[in-house]
PDB file of C-alpha atoms and ligand atoms in Angstrom:
ATOM      1  CA  MET N   1       0.000   0.000   0.000  1.00 80.00           C
ATOM      2  CA  ARG N   2       1.314   3.418  -0.890  1.00 93.00           C
ATOM      3  CA  LYS N   3       1.948   6.016   1.787  1.00 96.00           C
ATOM      4  CA  GLN N   4      -0.140   9.120   2.335  1.00 97.00           C
ATOM      5  CA  ILE N   5       2.252  11.996   2.829  1.00 98.00           C
ATOM      6  CA  VAL N   6       1.993  15.658   3.730  1.00 98.00           C
ATOM      7  CA  ALA N   7       5.294  17.466   3.224  1.00 98.00           C
ATOM      8  CA  GLY N   8       5.966  21.098   4.110  1.00 98.00           C
ATOM      9  CA  ASN N   9       8.378  23.112   1.991  1.00 98.00           C
ATOM     10  CA  TRP N  10       9.474  26.082   4.073  1.00 98.00           C
ATOM     11  CA  LYS N  11      11.551  27.579   1.247  1.00 98.00           C
ATOM     12  CA  MET N  12      13.768  30.505   2.380  1.00 98.00           C
ATOM     13  CA  ASN N  13      11.721  31.339   5.455  1.00 98.00           C
ATOM     14  CA  MET N  14      12.349  31.250   9.231  1.00 98.00           C
ATOM     15  CA  THR N  15      15.329  32.407  11.215  1.00 98.00           C
ATOM     16  CA  PHE N  16      16.966  29.795  13.438  1.00 98.00           C
ATOM     17  CA  PRO N  17      14.866  30.550  16.575  1.00 98.00           C
ATOM     18  CA  GLU N  18      11.648  30.926  14.551  1.00 98.00           C
ATOM     19  CA  GLY N  19      12.313  27.603  12.877  1.00 98.00           C
ATOM     20  CA  ILE N  20      12.912  25.811  16.175  1.00 98.00           C
ATOM     21  CA  ASN N  21       9.590  27.165  17.482  1.00 98.00           C
ATOM     22  CA  LEU N  22       7.742  26.016  14.379  1.00 98.00           C
ATOM     23  CA  ILE N  23       9.250  22.513  14.545  1.00 98.00           C
ATOM     24  CA  GLN N  24       8.271  22.283  18.212  1.00 98.00           C
ATOM     25  CA  GLU N  25       4.734  23.465  17.462  1.00 98.00           C
ATOM     26  CA  ILE N  26       4.381  20.904  14.667  1.00 98.00           C
ATOM     27  CA  ILE N  27       5.619  18.139  16.980  1.00 97.00           C
ATOM     28  CA  ASN N  28       3.221  19.190  19.770  1.00 97.00           C
ATOM     29  CA  ASN N  29       0.211  19.304  17.454  1.00 95.00           C
ATOM     30  CA  SER N  30       0.825  16.059  15.605  1.00 95.00           C
ATOM     31  CA  THR N  31       1.319  13.509  18.377  1.00 92.00           C
ATOM     32  CA  SER N  32      -1.882  11.608  17.565  1.00 92.00           C
ATOM     33  CA  LEU N  33      -1.636  11.883  13.774  1.00 93.00           C
ATOM     34  CA  LYS N  34      -1.975   8.471  12.145  1.00 89.00           C
ATOM     35  CA  GLU N  35      -3.495   9.456   8.799  1.00 84.00           C
ATOM     36  CA  ALA N  36      -0.339  10.564   7.035  1.00 94.00           C
ATOM     37  CA  GLN N  37       3.435  10.611   7.107  1.00 96.00           C
ATOM     38  CA  LEU N  38       4.465  14.177   7.925  1.00 98.00           C
ATOM     39  CA  ILE N  39       7.631  15.566   6.383  1.00 98.00           C
ATOM     40  CA  ILE N  40       9.067  19.017   6.993  1.00 98.00           C
ATOM     41  CA  SER N  41      11.654  20.689   4.843  1.00 98.00           C
ATOM     42  CA  PRO N  42      13.340  23.585   6.621  1.00 98.00           C
ATOM     43  CA  PRO N  43      16.324  25.470   5.154  1.00 98.00           C
ATOM     44  CA  TYR N  44      19.747  23.764   5.501  1.00 98.00           C
ATOM     45  CA  LEU N  45      20.463  25.952   8.554  1.00 98.00           C
ATOM     46  CA  LEU N  46      17.901  24.056  10.610  1.00 98.00           C
ATOM     47  CA  LEU N  47      18.322  20.505   9.357  1.00 98.00           C
ATOM     48  CA  ASN N  48      20.558  19.217  12.131  1.00 98.00           C
ATOM     49  CA  GLU N  49      18.253  20.578  14.848  1.00 98.00           C
ATOM     50  CA  ALA N  50      15.192  19.350  12.963  1.00 98.00           C
ATOM     51  CA  VAL N  51      16.582  15.814  12.883  1.00 98.00           C
ATOM     52  CA  SER N  52      17.386  15.856  16.624  1.00 98.00           C
ATOM     53  CA  LEU N  53      14.075  17.394  17.687  1.00 98.00           C
ATOM     54  CA  THR N  54      11.999  14.924  15.659  1.00 98.00           C
ATOM     55  CA  GLU N  55      14.042  11.843  16.570  1.00 96.00           C
ATOM     56  CA  GLU N  56      11.309  10.241  18.697  1.00 93.00           C
ATOM     57  CA  THR N  57       8.455  11.305  16.423  1.00 95.00           C
ATOM     58  CA  ASN N  58       6.918  10.138  13.184  1.00 92.00           C
ATOM     59  CA  ILE N  59       8.041  13.305  11.363  1.00 97.00           C
ATOM     60  CA  GLY N  60      10.519  12.959   8.505  1.00 98.00           C
ATOM     61  CA  ILE N  61      12.990  15.659   7.514  1.00 98.00           C
ATOM     62  CA  ALA N  62      13.721  16.757   3.957  1.00 98.00           C
ATOM     63  CA  ALA N  63      16.295  19.093   2.467  1.00 98.00           C
ATOM     64  CA  GLN N  64      15.107  21.490  -0.230  1.00 98.00           C
ATOM     65  CA  ASN N  65      17.938  20.729  -2.628  1.00 98.00           C
ATOM     66  CA  CYS N  66      21.327  19.054  -2.954  1.00 98.00           C
ATOM     67  CA  SER N  67      24.309  19.219  -5.287  1.00 98.00           C
ATOM     68  CA  ASP N  68      24.539  17.166  -8.455  1.00 98.00           C
ATOM     69  CA  HIS N  69      28.207  16.505  -7.576  1.00 98.00           C
ATOM     70  CA  GLU N  70      29.624  14.051  -5.123  1.00 98.00           C
ATOM     71  CA  LYS N  71      32.081  16.415  -3.388  1.00 98.00           C
ATOM     72  CA  GLY N  72      34.807  18.970  -4.000  1.00 98.00           C
ATOM     73  CA  ALA N  73      35.300  22.579  -5.067  1.00 98.00           C
ATOM     74  CA  PHE N  74      31.672  23.685  -5.394  1.00 98.00           C
ATOM     75  CA  THR N  75      31.493  26.647  -3.030  1.00 98.00           C
ATOM     76  CA  GLY N  76      28.149  27.032  -1.306  1.00 97.00           C
ATOM     77  CA  GLU N  77      26.843  23.611  -2.260  1.00 98.00           C
ATOM     78  CA  ILE N  78      25.687  20.756  -0.008  1.00 98.00           C
ATOM     79  CA  SER N  79      26.109  17.170  -1.165  1.00 98.00           C
ATOM     80  CA  ALA N  80      23.696  14.269  -0.775  1.00 98.00           C
ATOM     81  CA  LYS N  81      26.372  12.459   1.240  1.00 98.00           C
ATOM     82  CA  MET N  82      26.536  15.358   3.725  1.00 98.00           C
ATOM     83  CA  LEU N  83      22.748  15.300   4.104  1.00 98.00           C
ATOM     84  CA  SER N  84      22.715  11.591   4.582  1.00 98.00           C
ATOM     85  CA  SER N  85      25.306  11.930   7.370  1.00 98.00           C
ATOM     86  CA  LEU N  86      22.607  13.808   9.365  1.00 97.00           C
ATOM     87  CA  GLU N  87      20.466  10.685   9.186  1.00 88.00           C
ATOM     88  CA  MET N  88      17.674  12.484   7.454  1.00 96.00           C
ATOM     89  CA  LYS N  89      15.624  10.786   4.780  1.00 97.00           C
ATOM     90  CA  TYR N  90      14.256  13.011   2.039  1.00 98.00           C
ATOM     91  CA  VAL N  91      15.327  15.679  -0.475  1.00 98.00           C
ATOM     92  CA  ILE N  92      12.981  17.842  -2.571  1.00 98.00           C
ATOM     93  CA  LEU N  93      14.325  18.045  -6.128  1.00 98.00           C
ATOM     94  CA  GLY N  94      13.280  19.853  -9.285  1.00 97.00           C
ATOM     95  CA  HIS N  95      11.031  22.414  -7.607  1.00 98.00           C
ATOM     96  CA  SER N  96       9.772  24.934 -10.171  1.00 98.00           C
ATOM     97  CA  GLU N  97      11.514  27.753  -8.294  1.00 98.00           C
ATOM     98  CA  ARG N  98      14.840  25.950  -8.764  1.00 98.00           C
ATOM     99  CA  ARG N  99      14.041  25.492 -12.451  1.00 97.00           C
ATOM    100  CA  ALA N 100      12.957  29.123 -12.937  1.00 97.00           C
ATOM    101  CA  TYR N 101      15.517  30.989 -10.807  1.00 98.00           C
ATOM    102  CA  PHE N 102      18.523  28.659 -10.871  1.00 98.00           C
ATOM    103  CA  GLY N 103      18.217  27.244 -14.380  1.00 97.00           C
ATOM    104  CA  GLU N 104      17.803  23.619 -13.311  1.00 98.00           C
ATOM    105  CA  THR N 105      17.103  21.244 -16.176  1.00 98.00           C
ATOM    106  CA  ASP N 106      15.699  17.721 -16.193  1.00 98.00           C
ATOM    107  CA  GLN N 107      19.224  16.437 -16.882  1.00 98.00           C
ATOM    108  CA  LEU N 108      20.657  18.252 -13.851  1.00 98.00           C
ATOM    109  CA  ILE N 109      17.795  17.014 -11.683  1.00 98.00           C
ATOM    110  CA  ASN N 110      18.543  13.499 -12.954  1.00 98.00           C
ATOM    111  CA  GLN N 111      22.117  13.839 -11.628  1.00 98.00           C
ATOM    112  CA  LYS N 112      20.802  15.036  -8.272  1.00 98.00           C
ATOM    113  CA  ILE N 113      18.367  12.124  -8.089  1.00 98.00           C
ATOM    114  CA  LYS N 114      21.292   9.755  -8.673  1.00 98.00           C
ATOM    115  CA  GLN N 115      23.314  11.424  -5.905  1.00 98.00           C
ATOM    116  CA  CYS N 116      20.389  11.009  -3.511  1.00 98.00           C
ATOM    117  CA  LEU N 117      19.812   7.367  -4.406  1.00 98.00           C
ATOM    118  CA  THR N 118      23.508   6.549  -4.059  1.00 98.00           C
ATOM    119  CA  ASN N 119      23.410   8.016  -0.573  1.00 98.00           C
ATOM    120  CA  GLY N 120      20.211   6.351   0.622  1.00 98.00           C
ATOM    121  CA  LEU N 121      18.023   9.476   0.440  1.00 98.00           C
ATOM    122  CA  GLN N 122      14.474   9.467  -0.918  1.00 98.00           C
ATOM    123  CA  PRO N 123      13.935  12.191  -3.530  1.00 98.00           C
ATOM    124  CA  ILE N 124      10.613  14.042  -3.670  1.00 98.00           C
ATOM    125  CA  VAL N 125      10.730  14.936  -7.344  1.00 98.00           C
ATOM    126  CA  CYS N 126       8.605  17.824  -8.643  1.00 98.00           C
ATOM    127  CA  CYS N 127       7.031  18.252 -12.060  1.00 98.00           C
ATOM    128  CA  GLY N 128       4.363  20.529 -13.500  1.00 98.00           C
ATOM    129  CA  GLU N 129       3.416  22.848 -16.302  1.00 98.00           C
ATOM    130  CA  ILE N 130       3.098  26.628 -16.564  1.00 97.00           C
ATOM    131  CA  MET N 131      -0.302  28.163 -17.371  1.00 97.00           C
ATOM    132  CA  GLU N 132       0.528  28.867 -21.015  1.00 97.00           C
ATOM    133  CA  GLU N 133       1.346  25.178 -21.528  1.00 98.00           C
ATOM    134  CA  ARG N 134      -1.978  24.164 -19.992  1.00 97.00           C
ATOM    135  CA  GLU N 135      -3.870  26.706 -22.095  1.00 97.00           C
ATOM    136  CA  ASN N 136      -2.165  25.283 -25.196  1.00 98.00           C
ATOM    137  CA  LYS N 137      -3.140  21.765 -24.044  1.00 97.00           C
ATOM    138  CA  GLU N 138       0.528  20.797 -23.807  1.00 98.00           C
ATOM    139  CA  HIS N 139       0.478  19.976 -20.084  1.00 98.00           C
ATOM    140  CA  PHE N 140       0.548  16.191 -20.448  1.00 98.00           C
ATOM    141  CA  ASN N 141       3.415  16.365 -22.950  1.00 98.00           C
ATOM    142  CA  VAL N 142       5.343  18.755 -20.703  1.00 98.00           C
ATOM    143  CA  VAL N 143       5.015  16.521 -17.646  1.00 98.00           C
ATOM    144  CA  ALA N 144       5.796  13.362 -19.676  1.00 98.00           C
ATOM    145  CA  LYS N 145       8.979  15.013 -20.977  1.00 98.00           C
ATOM    146  CA  GLN N 146      10.028  16.118 -17.475  1.00 98.00           C
ATOM    147  CA  ILE N 147       9.493  12.576 -16.166  1.00 98.00           C
ATOM    148  CA  LYS N 148      11.423  11.014 -19.025  1.00 98.00           C
ATOM    149  CA  GLY N 149      14.390  13.370 -18.534  1.00 98.00           C
ATOM    150  CA  MET N 150      14.474  13.304 -14.747  1.00 98.00           C
ATOM    151  CA  PHE N 151      14.289   9.514 -14.459  1.00 98.00           C
ATOM    152  CA  GLU N 152      16.615   8.605 -17.290  1.00 98.00           C
ATOM    153  CA  ARG N 153      18.651   5.506 -16.418  1.00 97.00           C
ATOM    154  CA  ILE N 154      16.978   5.172 -13.009  1.00 97.00           C
ATOM    155  CA  THR N 155      16.331   1.457 -12.547  1.00 96.00           C
ATOM    156  CA  ALA N 156      13.115  -0.073 -11.231  1.00 95.00           C
ATOM    157  CA  GLU N 157      14.886  -1.055  -8.033  1.00 94.00           C
ATOM    158  CA  GLU N 158      16.057   2.537  -7.514  1.00 95.00           C
ATOM    159  CA  PHE N 159      12.677   3.971  -8.450  1.00 95.00           C
ATOM    160  CA  ASP N 160      11.091   2.214  -5.508  1.00 93.00           C
ATOM    161  CA  SER N 161      12.171   5.008  -3.161  1.00 95.00           C
ATOM    162  CA  ILE N 162      10.966   7.904  -5.350  1.00 98.00           C
ATOM    163  CA  ILE N 163       8.081  10.198  -4.400  1.00 98.00           C
ATOM    164  CA  ILE N 164       6.627  12.464  -7.092  1.00 98.00           C
ATOM    165  CA  ALA N 165       4.998  15.853  -6.509  1.00 98.00           C
ATOM    166  CA  TYR N 166       2.775  17.266  -9.244  1.00 98.00           C
ATOM    167  CA  GLU N 167       2.927  21.023  -8.838  1.00 98.00           C
ATOM    168  CA  PRO N 168       1.275  23.062 -11.582  1.00 98.00           C
ATOM    169  CA  VAL N 169       3.480  26.155 -11.616  1.00 97.00           C
ATOM    170  CA  TRP N 170       0.447  28.457 -12.010  1.00 97.00           C
ATOM    171  CA  ALA N 171      -0.890  27.215  -8.674  1.00 97.00           C
ATOM    172  CA  ILE N 172       2.279  27.663  -6.600  1.00 96.00           C
ATOM    173  CA  GLY N 173       1.982  30.568  -4.186  1.00 93.00           C
ATOM    174  CA  THR N 174      -0.793  32.137  -6.289  1.00 95.00           C
ATOM    175  CA  GLY N 175      -3.882  31.159  -4.314  1.00 92.00           C
ATOM    176  CA  LYS N 176      -5.178  29.404  -7.480  1.00 94.00           C
ATOM    177  CA  THR N 177      -5.540  25.681  -6.842  1.00 95.00           C
ATOM    178  CA  ALA N 178      -5.939  22.978  -9.458  1.00 96.00           C
ATOM    179  CA  SER N 179      -9.471  21.619  -9.315  1.00 97.00           C
ATOM    180  CA  PRO N 180      -9.761  18.122  -7.825  1.00 97.00           C
ATOM    181  CA  ASP N 181     -10.524  16.847 -11.363  1.00 98.00           C
ATOM    182  CA  GLN N 182      -7.464  18.541 -12.852  1.00 98.00           C
ATOM    183  CA  ALA N 183      -5.277  17.115 -10.080  1.00 98.00           C
ATOM    184  CA  GLN N 184      -6.710  13.593 -10.411  1.00 98.00           C
ATOM    185  CA  GLU N 185      -6.382  13.622 -14.204  1.00 98.00           C
ATOM    186  CA  MET N 186      -2.691  14.548 -14.073  1.00 98.00           C
ATOM    187  CA  HIS N 187      -1.871  12.248 -11.143  1.00 98.00           C
ATOM    188  CA  HIS N 188      -3.497   9.364 -13.009  1.00 98.00           C
ATOM    189  CA  PHE N 189      -1.484  10.260 -16.115  1.00 98.00           C
ATOM    190  CA  ILE N 190       1.753  10.312 -14.077  1.00 98.00           C
ATOM    191  CA  ARG N 191       0.969   6.941 -12.501  1.00 98.00           C
ATOM    192  CA  GLU N 192       0.230   5.396 -15.898  1.00 98.00           C
ATOM    193  CA  THR N 193       3.434   6.879 -17.330  1.00 98.00           C
ATOM    194  CA  ILE N 194       5.396   5.270 -14.512  1.00 98.00           C
ATOM    195  CA  ARG N 195       3.463   2.007 -14.998  1.00 98.00           C
ATOM    196  CA  ASN N 196       4.570   1.916 -18.647  1.00 97.00           C
ATOM    197  CA  SER N 197       8.228   2.328 -17.692  1.00 97.00           C
ATOM    198  CA  TYR N 198       8.482   0.479 -14.389  1.00 97.00           C
ATOM    199  CA  GLY N 199       5.508  -1.879 -14.141  1.00 97.00           C
ATOM    200  CA  SER N 200       2.376  -2.076 -12.046  1.00 97.00           C
ATOM    201  CA  GLU N 201       3.841  -2.877  -8.659  1.00 97.00           C
ATOM    202  CA  ILE N 202       6.017   0.238  -8.636  1.00 97.00           C
ATOM    203  CA  ALA N 203       3.275   2.439 -10.116  1.00 98.00           C
ATOM    204  CA  ASN N 204       0.727   1.257  -7.553  1.00 97.00           C
ATOM    205  CA  ASN N 205       3.144   1.859  -4.667  1.00 97.00           C
ATOM    206  CA  LEU N 206       4.218   5.318  -5.861  1.00 98.00           C
ATOM    207  CA  SER N 207       3.052   8.235  -3.693  1.00 98.00           C
ATOM    208  CA  ILE N 208       2.105  11.200  -5.880  1.00 98.00           C
ATOM    209  CA  LEU N 209       1.625  14.455  -3.962  1.00 98.00           C
ATOM    210  CA  TYR N 210      -0.254  17.520  -5.149  1.00 98.00           C
ATOM    211  CA  GLY N 211       1.336  20.953  -4.636  1.00 98.00           C
ATOM    212  CA  GLY N 212      -0.022  24.400  -5.365  1.00 97.00           C
ATOM    213  CA  SER N 213      -1.963  26.593  -2.918  1.00 96.00           C
ATOM    214  CA  CYS N 214      -3.132  23.577  -0.943  1.00 97.00           C
ATOM    215  CA  LYS N 215      -4.683  24.644   2.370  1.00 97.00           C
ATOM    216  CA  PRO N 216      -7.020  23.289   5.063  1.00 97.00           C
ATOM    217  CA  SER N 217     -10.091  24.455   3.104  1.00 97.00           C
ATOM    218  CA  ASN N 218      -9.281  22.523  -0.096  1.00 97.00           C
ATOM    219  CA  ALA N 219      -7.079  19.628   1.057  1.00 98.00           C
ATOM    220  CA  LYS N 220      -9.913  17.174   1.728  1.00 97.00           C
ATOM    221  CA  GLU N 221     -11.381  17.514  -1.748  1.00 98.00           C
ATOM    222  CA  LEU N 222      -7.961  17.168  -3.373  1.00 98.00           C
ATOM    223  CA  PHE N 223      -6.867  14.193  -1.242  1.00 98.00           C
ATOM    224  CA  SER N 224     -10.135  12.316  -1.812  1.00 97.00           C
ATOM    225  CA  ASN N 225      -9.039  11.515  -5.377  1.00 98.00           C
ATOM    226  CA  ALA N 226      -7.822   7.999  -6.081  1.00 97.00           C
ATOM    227  CA  ASP N 227      -4.387   9.031  -7.344  1.00 98.00           C
ATOM    228  CA  VAL N 228      -3.702  11.949  -4.989  1.00 98.00           C
ATOM    229  CA  ASP N 229      -1.662  10.579  -2.098  1.00 98.00           C
ATOM    230  CA  GLY N 230      -1.106  13.795  -0.200  1.00 98.00           C
ATOM    231  CA  GLY N 231       0.424  17.207  -0.657  1.00 98.00           C
ATOM    232  CA  LEU N 232       3.575  19.246  -0.940  1.00 98.00           C
ATOM    233  CA  ILE N 233       2.670  22.375   0.954  1.00 98.00           C
ATOM    234  CA  GLY N 234       4.425  25.743   0.694  1.00 98.00           C
ATOM    235  CA  GLY N 235       2.813  28.780   2.368  1.00 97.00           C
ATOM    236  CA  ALA N 236       0.442  26.841   4.616  1.00 98.00           C
ATOM    237  CA  SER N 237       3.303  24.754   6.027  1.00 98.00           C
ATOM    238  CA  LEU N 238       4.649  27.837   7.841  1.00 98.00           C
ATOM    239  CA  ASN N 239       1.667  27.761  10.175  1.00 98.00           C
ATOM    240  CA  ALA N 240       1.668  24.661  12.391  1.00 98.00           C
ATOM    241  CA  LYS N 241      -2.112  24.552  12.826  1.00 97.00           C
ATOM    242  CA  ASP N 242      -2.833  24.858   9.087  1.00 98.00           C
ATOM    243  CA  PHE N 243      -0.146  22.322   8.234  1.00 98.00           C
ATOM    244  CA  ILE N 244      -1.476  19.765  10.696  1.00 97.00           C
ATOM    245  CA  ALA N 245      -5.073  20.446   9.633  1.00 96.00           C
ATOM    246  CA  ILE N 246      -4.036  19.552   6.077  1.00 97.00           C
ATOM    247  CA  ALA N 247      -2.521  16.297   7.335  1.00 97.00           C
ATOM    248  CA  TYR N 248      -5.828  15.433   9.028  1.00 95.00           C
ATOM    249  CA  SER N 249      -7.690  15.905   5.724  1.00 96.00           C
ATOM    250  CA  PHE N 250      -7.501  12.288   4.530  1.00 93.00           C
TER     251      PHE N 250
HETATM  252  C1  PEP E 301       5.441  24.775  -3.222  1.00 86.31           C
HETATM  253  O1  PEP E 301       6.186  25.722  -3.367  1.00 86.31           O
HETATM  254  O2  PEP E 301       5.877  23.611  -3.305  1.00 86.31           O
HETATM  255  C2  PEP E 301       4.033  25.045  -2.976  1.00 86.31           C
HETATM  256  C3  PEP E 301       3.169  24.091  -3.184  1.00 86.31           C
HETATM  257  O3  PEP E 301       3.727  26.304  -2.537  1.00 86.31           O
HETATM  258  P1  PEP E 301       2.282  26.852  -2.096  1.00 86.31           P
HETATM  259  O4  PEP E 301       1.614  25.796  -1.260  1.00 86.31           O
HETATM  260  O5  PEP E 301       2.550  28.102  -1.311  1.00 86.31           O
HETATM  261  O6  PEP E 301       1.516  27.117  -3.349  1.00 86.31           O
END
């Protein structure tokens, strides 16, 4: 059975003390949560503390990025091996902000996925179209191309630890959410695409998260779809009560 997951992407928000408070608040409010696996993704600055504070809980920790290189003279970068030495589990890769502002391509994301897999980290891999692509009815082709490029030469055995997040770029941070039908249609398409490449067992076990202005008021409707296995949450993950309310929406 595939996992239901609610993952919070904090992006470049929270000072060190603010972040510690938010982690503590999330821990305090989620002690009886059974419905979903919670994951939080604070900035690098807070990862070590986040791992220690959540040690006895059911909360997983994700980084928001990692280098495509193993090690060496790459000033400012953090490698998958370094992250894995913190005993954390997940890394968000291919977020549309990394594609738009840092020029990340499917090929680069593919290298990062390989670094994560080599180091025992589970990538949460993002895909999604911009509004113009949807209006031109190119959204399925765009997502299929992203998937093909990002998972090139990833074996079925390796793919087992992948989580995919469908995040229509037009819905991220805009307050515009994909309708439950739009989300289901694309999630189903992604699952079938993976089924064609990796077979039914892997496709059926794959968690596909929806991201894009997901909040307590719309999470239930989105998560009730057969192929929507949870959410990747940006803005609403910075408020512990909203974040936990989303996780209780299954
Ligand atoms: C995101 O950035 O991954 C995201 C889904 O953001 P928001 O929830 O704020 O739209």
